[in-house]
PDB file of C-alpha atoms in Angstrom:
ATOM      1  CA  UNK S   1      20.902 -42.844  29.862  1.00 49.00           C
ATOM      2  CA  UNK S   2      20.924 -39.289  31.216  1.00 56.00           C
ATOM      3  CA  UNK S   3      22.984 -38.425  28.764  1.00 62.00           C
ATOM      4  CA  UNK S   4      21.529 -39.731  25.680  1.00 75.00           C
ATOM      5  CA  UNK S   5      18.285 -37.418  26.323  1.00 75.00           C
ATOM      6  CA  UNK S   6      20.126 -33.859  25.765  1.00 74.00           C
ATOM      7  CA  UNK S   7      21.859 -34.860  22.982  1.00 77.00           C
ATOM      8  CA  UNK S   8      18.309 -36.787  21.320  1.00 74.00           C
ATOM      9  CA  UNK S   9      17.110 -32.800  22.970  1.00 76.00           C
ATOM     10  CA  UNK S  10      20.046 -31.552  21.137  1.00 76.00           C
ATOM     11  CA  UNK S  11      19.196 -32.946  17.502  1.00 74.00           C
ATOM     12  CA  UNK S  12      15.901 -32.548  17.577  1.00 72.00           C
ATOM     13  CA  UNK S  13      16.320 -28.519  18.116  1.00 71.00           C
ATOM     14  CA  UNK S  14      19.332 -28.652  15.262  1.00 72.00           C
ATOM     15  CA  UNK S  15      16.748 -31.148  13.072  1.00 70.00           C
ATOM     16  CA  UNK S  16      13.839 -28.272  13.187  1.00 65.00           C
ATOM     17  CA  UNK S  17      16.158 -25.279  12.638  1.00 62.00           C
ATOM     18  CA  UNK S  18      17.752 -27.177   9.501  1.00 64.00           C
ATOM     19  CA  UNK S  19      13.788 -27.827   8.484  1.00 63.00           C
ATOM     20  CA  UNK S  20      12.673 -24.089   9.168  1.00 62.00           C
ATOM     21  CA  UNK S  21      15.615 -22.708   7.646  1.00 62.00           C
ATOM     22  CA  UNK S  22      14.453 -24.447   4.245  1.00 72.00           C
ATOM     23  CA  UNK S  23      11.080 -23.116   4.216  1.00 81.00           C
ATOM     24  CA  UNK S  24      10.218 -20.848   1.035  1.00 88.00           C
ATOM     25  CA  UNK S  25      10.923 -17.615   0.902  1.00 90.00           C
ATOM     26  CA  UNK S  26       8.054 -15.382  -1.033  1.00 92.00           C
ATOM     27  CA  UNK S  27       8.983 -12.008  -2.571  1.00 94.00           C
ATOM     28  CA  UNK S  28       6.346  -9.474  -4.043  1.00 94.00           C
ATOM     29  CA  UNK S  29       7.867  -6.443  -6.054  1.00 94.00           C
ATOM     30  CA  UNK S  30       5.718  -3.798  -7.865  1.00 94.00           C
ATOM     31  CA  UNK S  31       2.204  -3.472  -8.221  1.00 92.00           C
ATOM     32  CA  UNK S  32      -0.041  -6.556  -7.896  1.00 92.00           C
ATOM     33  CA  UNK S  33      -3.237  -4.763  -8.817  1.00 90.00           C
ATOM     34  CA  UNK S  34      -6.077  -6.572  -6.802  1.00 92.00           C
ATOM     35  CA  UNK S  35      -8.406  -7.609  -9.613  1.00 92.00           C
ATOM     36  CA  UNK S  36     -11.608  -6.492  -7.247  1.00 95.00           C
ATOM     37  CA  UNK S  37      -9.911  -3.251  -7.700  1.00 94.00           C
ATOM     38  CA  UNK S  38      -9.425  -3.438 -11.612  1.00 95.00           C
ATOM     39  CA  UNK S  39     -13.192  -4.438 -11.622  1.00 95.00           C
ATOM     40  CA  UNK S  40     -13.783  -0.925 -10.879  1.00 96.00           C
ATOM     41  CA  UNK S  41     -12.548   0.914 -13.673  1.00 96.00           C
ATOM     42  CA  UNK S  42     -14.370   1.111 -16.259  1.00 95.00           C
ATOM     43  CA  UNK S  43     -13.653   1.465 -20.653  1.00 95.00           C
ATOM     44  CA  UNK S  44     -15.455   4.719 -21.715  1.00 95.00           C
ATOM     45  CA  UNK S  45     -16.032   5.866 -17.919  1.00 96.00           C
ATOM     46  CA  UNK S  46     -12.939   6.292 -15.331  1.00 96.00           C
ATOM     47  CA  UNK S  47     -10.686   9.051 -16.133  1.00 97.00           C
ATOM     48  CA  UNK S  48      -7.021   9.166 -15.198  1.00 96.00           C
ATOM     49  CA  UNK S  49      -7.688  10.671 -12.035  1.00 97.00           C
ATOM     50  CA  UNK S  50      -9.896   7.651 -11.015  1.00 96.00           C
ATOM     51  CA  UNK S  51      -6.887   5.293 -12.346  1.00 97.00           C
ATOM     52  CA  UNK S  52      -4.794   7.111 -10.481  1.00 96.00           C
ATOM     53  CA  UNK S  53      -6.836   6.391  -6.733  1.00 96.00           C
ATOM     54  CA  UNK S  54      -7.824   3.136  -7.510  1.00 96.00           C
ATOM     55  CA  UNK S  55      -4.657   1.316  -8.447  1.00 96.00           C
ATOM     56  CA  UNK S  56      -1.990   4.235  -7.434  1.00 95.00           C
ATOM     57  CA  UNK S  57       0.650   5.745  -9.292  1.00 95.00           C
ATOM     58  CA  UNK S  58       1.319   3.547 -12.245  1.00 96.00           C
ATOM     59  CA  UNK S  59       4.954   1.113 -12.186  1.00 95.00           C
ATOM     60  CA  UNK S  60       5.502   2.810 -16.189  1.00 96.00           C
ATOM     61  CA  UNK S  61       4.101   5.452 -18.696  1.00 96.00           C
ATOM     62  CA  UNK S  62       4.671   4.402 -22.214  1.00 95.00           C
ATOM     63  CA  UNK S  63       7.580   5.874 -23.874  1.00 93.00           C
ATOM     64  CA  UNK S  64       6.460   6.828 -26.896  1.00 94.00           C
ATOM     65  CA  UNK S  65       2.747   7.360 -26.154  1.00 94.00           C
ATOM     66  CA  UNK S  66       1.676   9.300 -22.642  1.00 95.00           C
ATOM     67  CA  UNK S  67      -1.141   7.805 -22.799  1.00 97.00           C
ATOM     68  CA  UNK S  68      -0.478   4.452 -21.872  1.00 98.00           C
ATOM     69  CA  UNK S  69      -0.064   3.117 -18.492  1.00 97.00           C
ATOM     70  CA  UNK S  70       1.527  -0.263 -17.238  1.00 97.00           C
ATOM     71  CA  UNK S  71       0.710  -1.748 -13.928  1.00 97.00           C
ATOM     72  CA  UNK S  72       3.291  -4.460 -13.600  1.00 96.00           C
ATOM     73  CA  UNK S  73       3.580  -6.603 -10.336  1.00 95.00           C
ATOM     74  CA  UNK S  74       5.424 -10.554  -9.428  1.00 95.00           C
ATOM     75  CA  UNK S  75       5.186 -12.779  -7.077  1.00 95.00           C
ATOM     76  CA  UNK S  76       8.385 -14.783  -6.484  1.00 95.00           C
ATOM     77  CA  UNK S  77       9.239 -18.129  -4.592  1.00 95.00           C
ATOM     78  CA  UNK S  78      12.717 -18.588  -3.295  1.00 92.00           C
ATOM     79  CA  UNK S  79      14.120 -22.079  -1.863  1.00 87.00           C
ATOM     80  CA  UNK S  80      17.330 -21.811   0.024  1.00 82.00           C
ATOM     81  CA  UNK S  81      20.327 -21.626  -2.442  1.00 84.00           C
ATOM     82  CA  UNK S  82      17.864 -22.332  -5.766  1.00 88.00           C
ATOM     83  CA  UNK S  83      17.189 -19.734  -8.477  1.00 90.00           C
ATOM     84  CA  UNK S  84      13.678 -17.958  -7.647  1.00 91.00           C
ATOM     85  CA  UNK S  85      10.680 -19.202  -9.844  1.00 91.00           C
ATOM     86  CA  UNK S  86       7.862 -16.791 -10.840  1.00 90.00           C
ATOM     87  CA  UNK S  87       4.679 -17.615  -8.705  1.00 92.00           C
ATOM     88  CA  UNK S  88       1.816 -14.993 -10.334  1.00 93.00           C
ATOM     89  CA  UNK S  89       2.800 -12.223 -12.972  1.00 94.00           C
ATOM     90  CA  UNK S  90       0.069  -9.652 -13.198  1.00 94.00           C
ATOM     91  CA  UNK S  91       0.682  -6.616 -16.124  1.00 96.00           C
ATOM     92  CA  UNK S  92      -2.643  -4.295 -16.386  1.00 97.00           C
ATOM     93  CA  UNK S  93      -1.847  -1.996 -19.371  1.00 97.00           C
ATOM     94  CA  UNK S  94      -4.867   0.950 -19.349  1.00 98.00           C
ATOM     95  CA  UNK S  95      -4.874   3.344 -22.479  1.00 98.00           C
ATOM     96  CA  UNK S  96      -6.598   6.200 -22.245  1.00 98.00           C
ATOM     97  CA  UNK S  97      -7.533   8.643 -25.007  1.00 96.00           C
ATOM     98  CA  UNK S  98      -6.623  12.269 -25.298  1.00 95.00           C
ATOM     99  CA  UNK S  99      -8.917  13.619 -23.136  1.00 96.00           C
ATOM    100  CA  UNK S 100      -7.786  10.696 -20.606  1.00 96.00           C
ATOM    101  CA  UNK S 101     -10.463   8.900 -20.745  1.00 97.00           C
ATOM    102  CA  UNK S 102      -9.953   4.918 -20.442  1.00 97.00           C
ATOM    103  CA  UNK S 103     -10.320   3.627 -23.826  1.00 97.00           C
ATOM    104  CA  UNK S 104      -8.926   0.144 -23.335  1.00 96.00           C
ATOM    105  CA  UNK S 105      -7.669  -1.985 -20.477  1.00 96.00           C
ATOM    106  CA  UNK S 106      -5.771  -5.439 -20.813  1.00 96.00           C
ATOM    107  CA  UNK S 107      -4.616  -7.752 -18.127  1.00 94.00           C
ATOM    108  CA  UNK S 108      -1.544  -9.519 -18.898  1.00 94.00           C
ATOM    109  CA  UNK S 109       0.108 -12.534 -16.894  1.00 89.00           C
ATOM    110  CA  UNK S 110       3.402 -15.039 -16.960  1.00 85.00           C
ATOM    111  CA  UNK S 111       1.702 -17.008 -19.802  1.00 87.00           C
ATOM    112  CA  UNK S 112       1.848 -13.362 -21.923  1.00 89.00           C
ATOM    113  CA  UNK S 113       5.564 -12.543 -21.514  1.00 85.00           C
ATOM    114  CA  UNK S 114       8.364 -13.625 -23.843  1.00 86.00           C
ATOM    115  CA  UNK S 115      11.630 -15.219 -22.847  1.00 85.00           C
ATOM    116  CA  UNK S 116      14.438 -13.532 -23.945  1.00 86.00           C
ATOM    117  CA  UNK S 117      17.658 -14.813 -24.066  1.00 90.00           C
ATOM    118  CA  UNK S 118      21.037 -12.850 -22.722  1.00 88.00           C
ATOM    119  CA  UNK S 119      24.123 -11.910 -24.865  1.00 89.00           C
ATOM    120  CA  UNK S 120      27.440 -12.757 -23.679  1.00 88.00           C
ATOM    121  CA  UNK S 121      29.111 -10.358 -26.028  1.00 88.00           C
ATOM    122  CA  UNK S 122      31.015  -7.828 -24.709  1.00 85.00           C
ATOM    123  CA  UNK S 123      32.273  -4.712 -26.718  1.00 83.00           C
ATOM    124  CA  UNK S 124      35.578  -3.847 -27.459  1.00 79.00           C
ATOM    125  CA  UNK S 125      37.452  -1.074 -26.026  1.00 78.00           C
ATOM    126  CA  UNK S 126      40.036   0.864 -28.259  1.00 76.00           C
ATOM    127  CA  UNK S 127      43.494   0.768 -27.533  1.00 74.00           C
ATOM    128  CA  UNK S 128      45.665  -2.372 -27.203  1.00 74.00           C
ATOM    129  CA  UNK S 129      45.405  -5.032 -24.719  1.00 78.00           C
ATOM    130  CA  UNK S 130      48.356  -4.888 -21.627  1.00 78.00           C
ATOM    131  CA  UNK S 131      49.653  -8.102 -20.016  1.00 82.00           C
ATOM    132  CA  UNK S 132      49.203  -8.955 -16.514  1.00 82.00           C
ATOM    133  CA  UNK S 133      53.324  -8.209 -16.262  1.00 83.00           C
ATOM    134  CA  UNK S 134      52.857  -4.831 -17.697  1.00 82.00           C
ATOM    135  CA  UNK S 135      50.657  -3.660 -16.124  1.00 78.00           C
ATOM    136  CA  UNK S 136      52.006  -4.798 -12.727  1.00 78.00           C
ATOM    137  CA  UNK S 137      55.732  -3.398 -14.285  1.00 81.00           C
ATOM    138  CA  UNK S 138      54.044  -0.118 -16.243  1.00 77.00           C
ATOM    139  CA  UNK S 139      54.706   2.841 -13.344  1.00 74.00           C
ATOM    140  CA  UNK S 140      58.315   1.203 -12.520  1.00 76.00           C
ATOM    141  CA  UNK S 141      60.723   4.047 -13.654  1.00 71.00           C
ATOM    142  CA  UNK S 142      58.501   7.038 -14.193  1.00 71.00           C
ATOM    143  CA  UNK S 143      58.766   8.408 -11.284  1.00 69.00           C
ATOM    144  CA  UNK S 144      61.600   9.958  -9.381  1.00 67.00           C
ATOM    145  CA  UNK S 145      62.389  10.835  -5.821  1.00 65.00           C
ATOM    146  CA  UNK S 146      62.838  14.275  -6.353  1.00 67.00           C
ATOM    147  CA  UNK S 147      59.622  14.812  -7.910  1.00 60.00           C
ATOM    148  CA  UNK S 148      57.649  13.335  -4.469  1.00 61.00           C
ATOM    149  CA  UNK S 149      59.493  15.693  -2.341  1.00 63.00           C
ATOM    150  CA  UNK S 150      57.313  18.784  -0.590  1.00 62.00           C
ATOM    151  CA  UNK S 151      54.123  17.014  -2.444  1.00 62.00           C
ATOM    152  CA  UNK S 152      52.174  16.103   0.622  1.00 60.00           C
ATOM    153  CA  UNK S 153      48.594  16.583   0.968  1.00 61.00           C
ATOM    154  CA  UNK S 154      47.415  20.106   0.055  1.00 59.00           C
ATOM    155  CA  UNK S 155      50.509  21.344  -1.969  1.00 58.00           C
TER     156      UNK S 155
END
């Protein structure tokens, strides 16, 4: 009887440490622009400047155009061993005109993006292809004794 209560004691504690230990794991990476924030700038009104303090420095500049700045933030779930699933996806793109002046402002989310699909392809590298024996075997034979001697470190 005595005995049976550490061990019930014993599970229990094992029991809620297997339970915690399962419990979600939530990752945020970039910028999740608060939309009371994005509220605030306004088309024909904010300049870069104002962009600039009230979400921060932007997550991307457009590449071809300057004048284009992406805001781009996730929130991700992880359970235990299970590939991560996207909670919230927020993208606020801002263009400004040339005298950086917001012109336009979109909000993007998950729905918005495009799945796109990996290649497995790999490129081939000139030259031709060495067995596992050669190249274990490739070094036997060209070297000699004589030309290790008086080569230690520094010589």
């Amino acid at each position: 009887m005595t005995r049976s209560i550490p061990s019930a004691l014993c599970a229990f504690a094992f029991l809620g440490l297997a339970v915690s230990a399962c419990s979600p794991t939530v990752a945020t990476r970039g910028n999740m622009a608060d939309p009371d924030r994005i509220a605030e700038i306004k088309a024909g009104q904010s300049r870069r400047e104002d962009v600039a303090d009230i979400l921060g420095t932007p997550t991307s500049v457009g590449t071809f155009d300057q004048n284009v700045w992406y805001y781009i933030g996730q929130k991700t779930e992880k359970l235990a061993f299970f590939e991560p699933s996207v909670m919230e996806r927020r993208v606020v793109v801002v263009h400004f005109d040339d005298a950086g002046v917001v012109k336009e402002m979109k909000q993007l989310d998950a729905t918005d993006g495009q799945r796109i699909d990996i290649v497995d392809r790999s490129t081939p590298t000139a030259g031709r292809e060495m067995s596992f024996l050669e190249q274990m075997l490739g070094n036997v034979g060209r070297f000699s004794a004589k030309d290790s001697r008086n080569r230690g470190p520094g010589r």
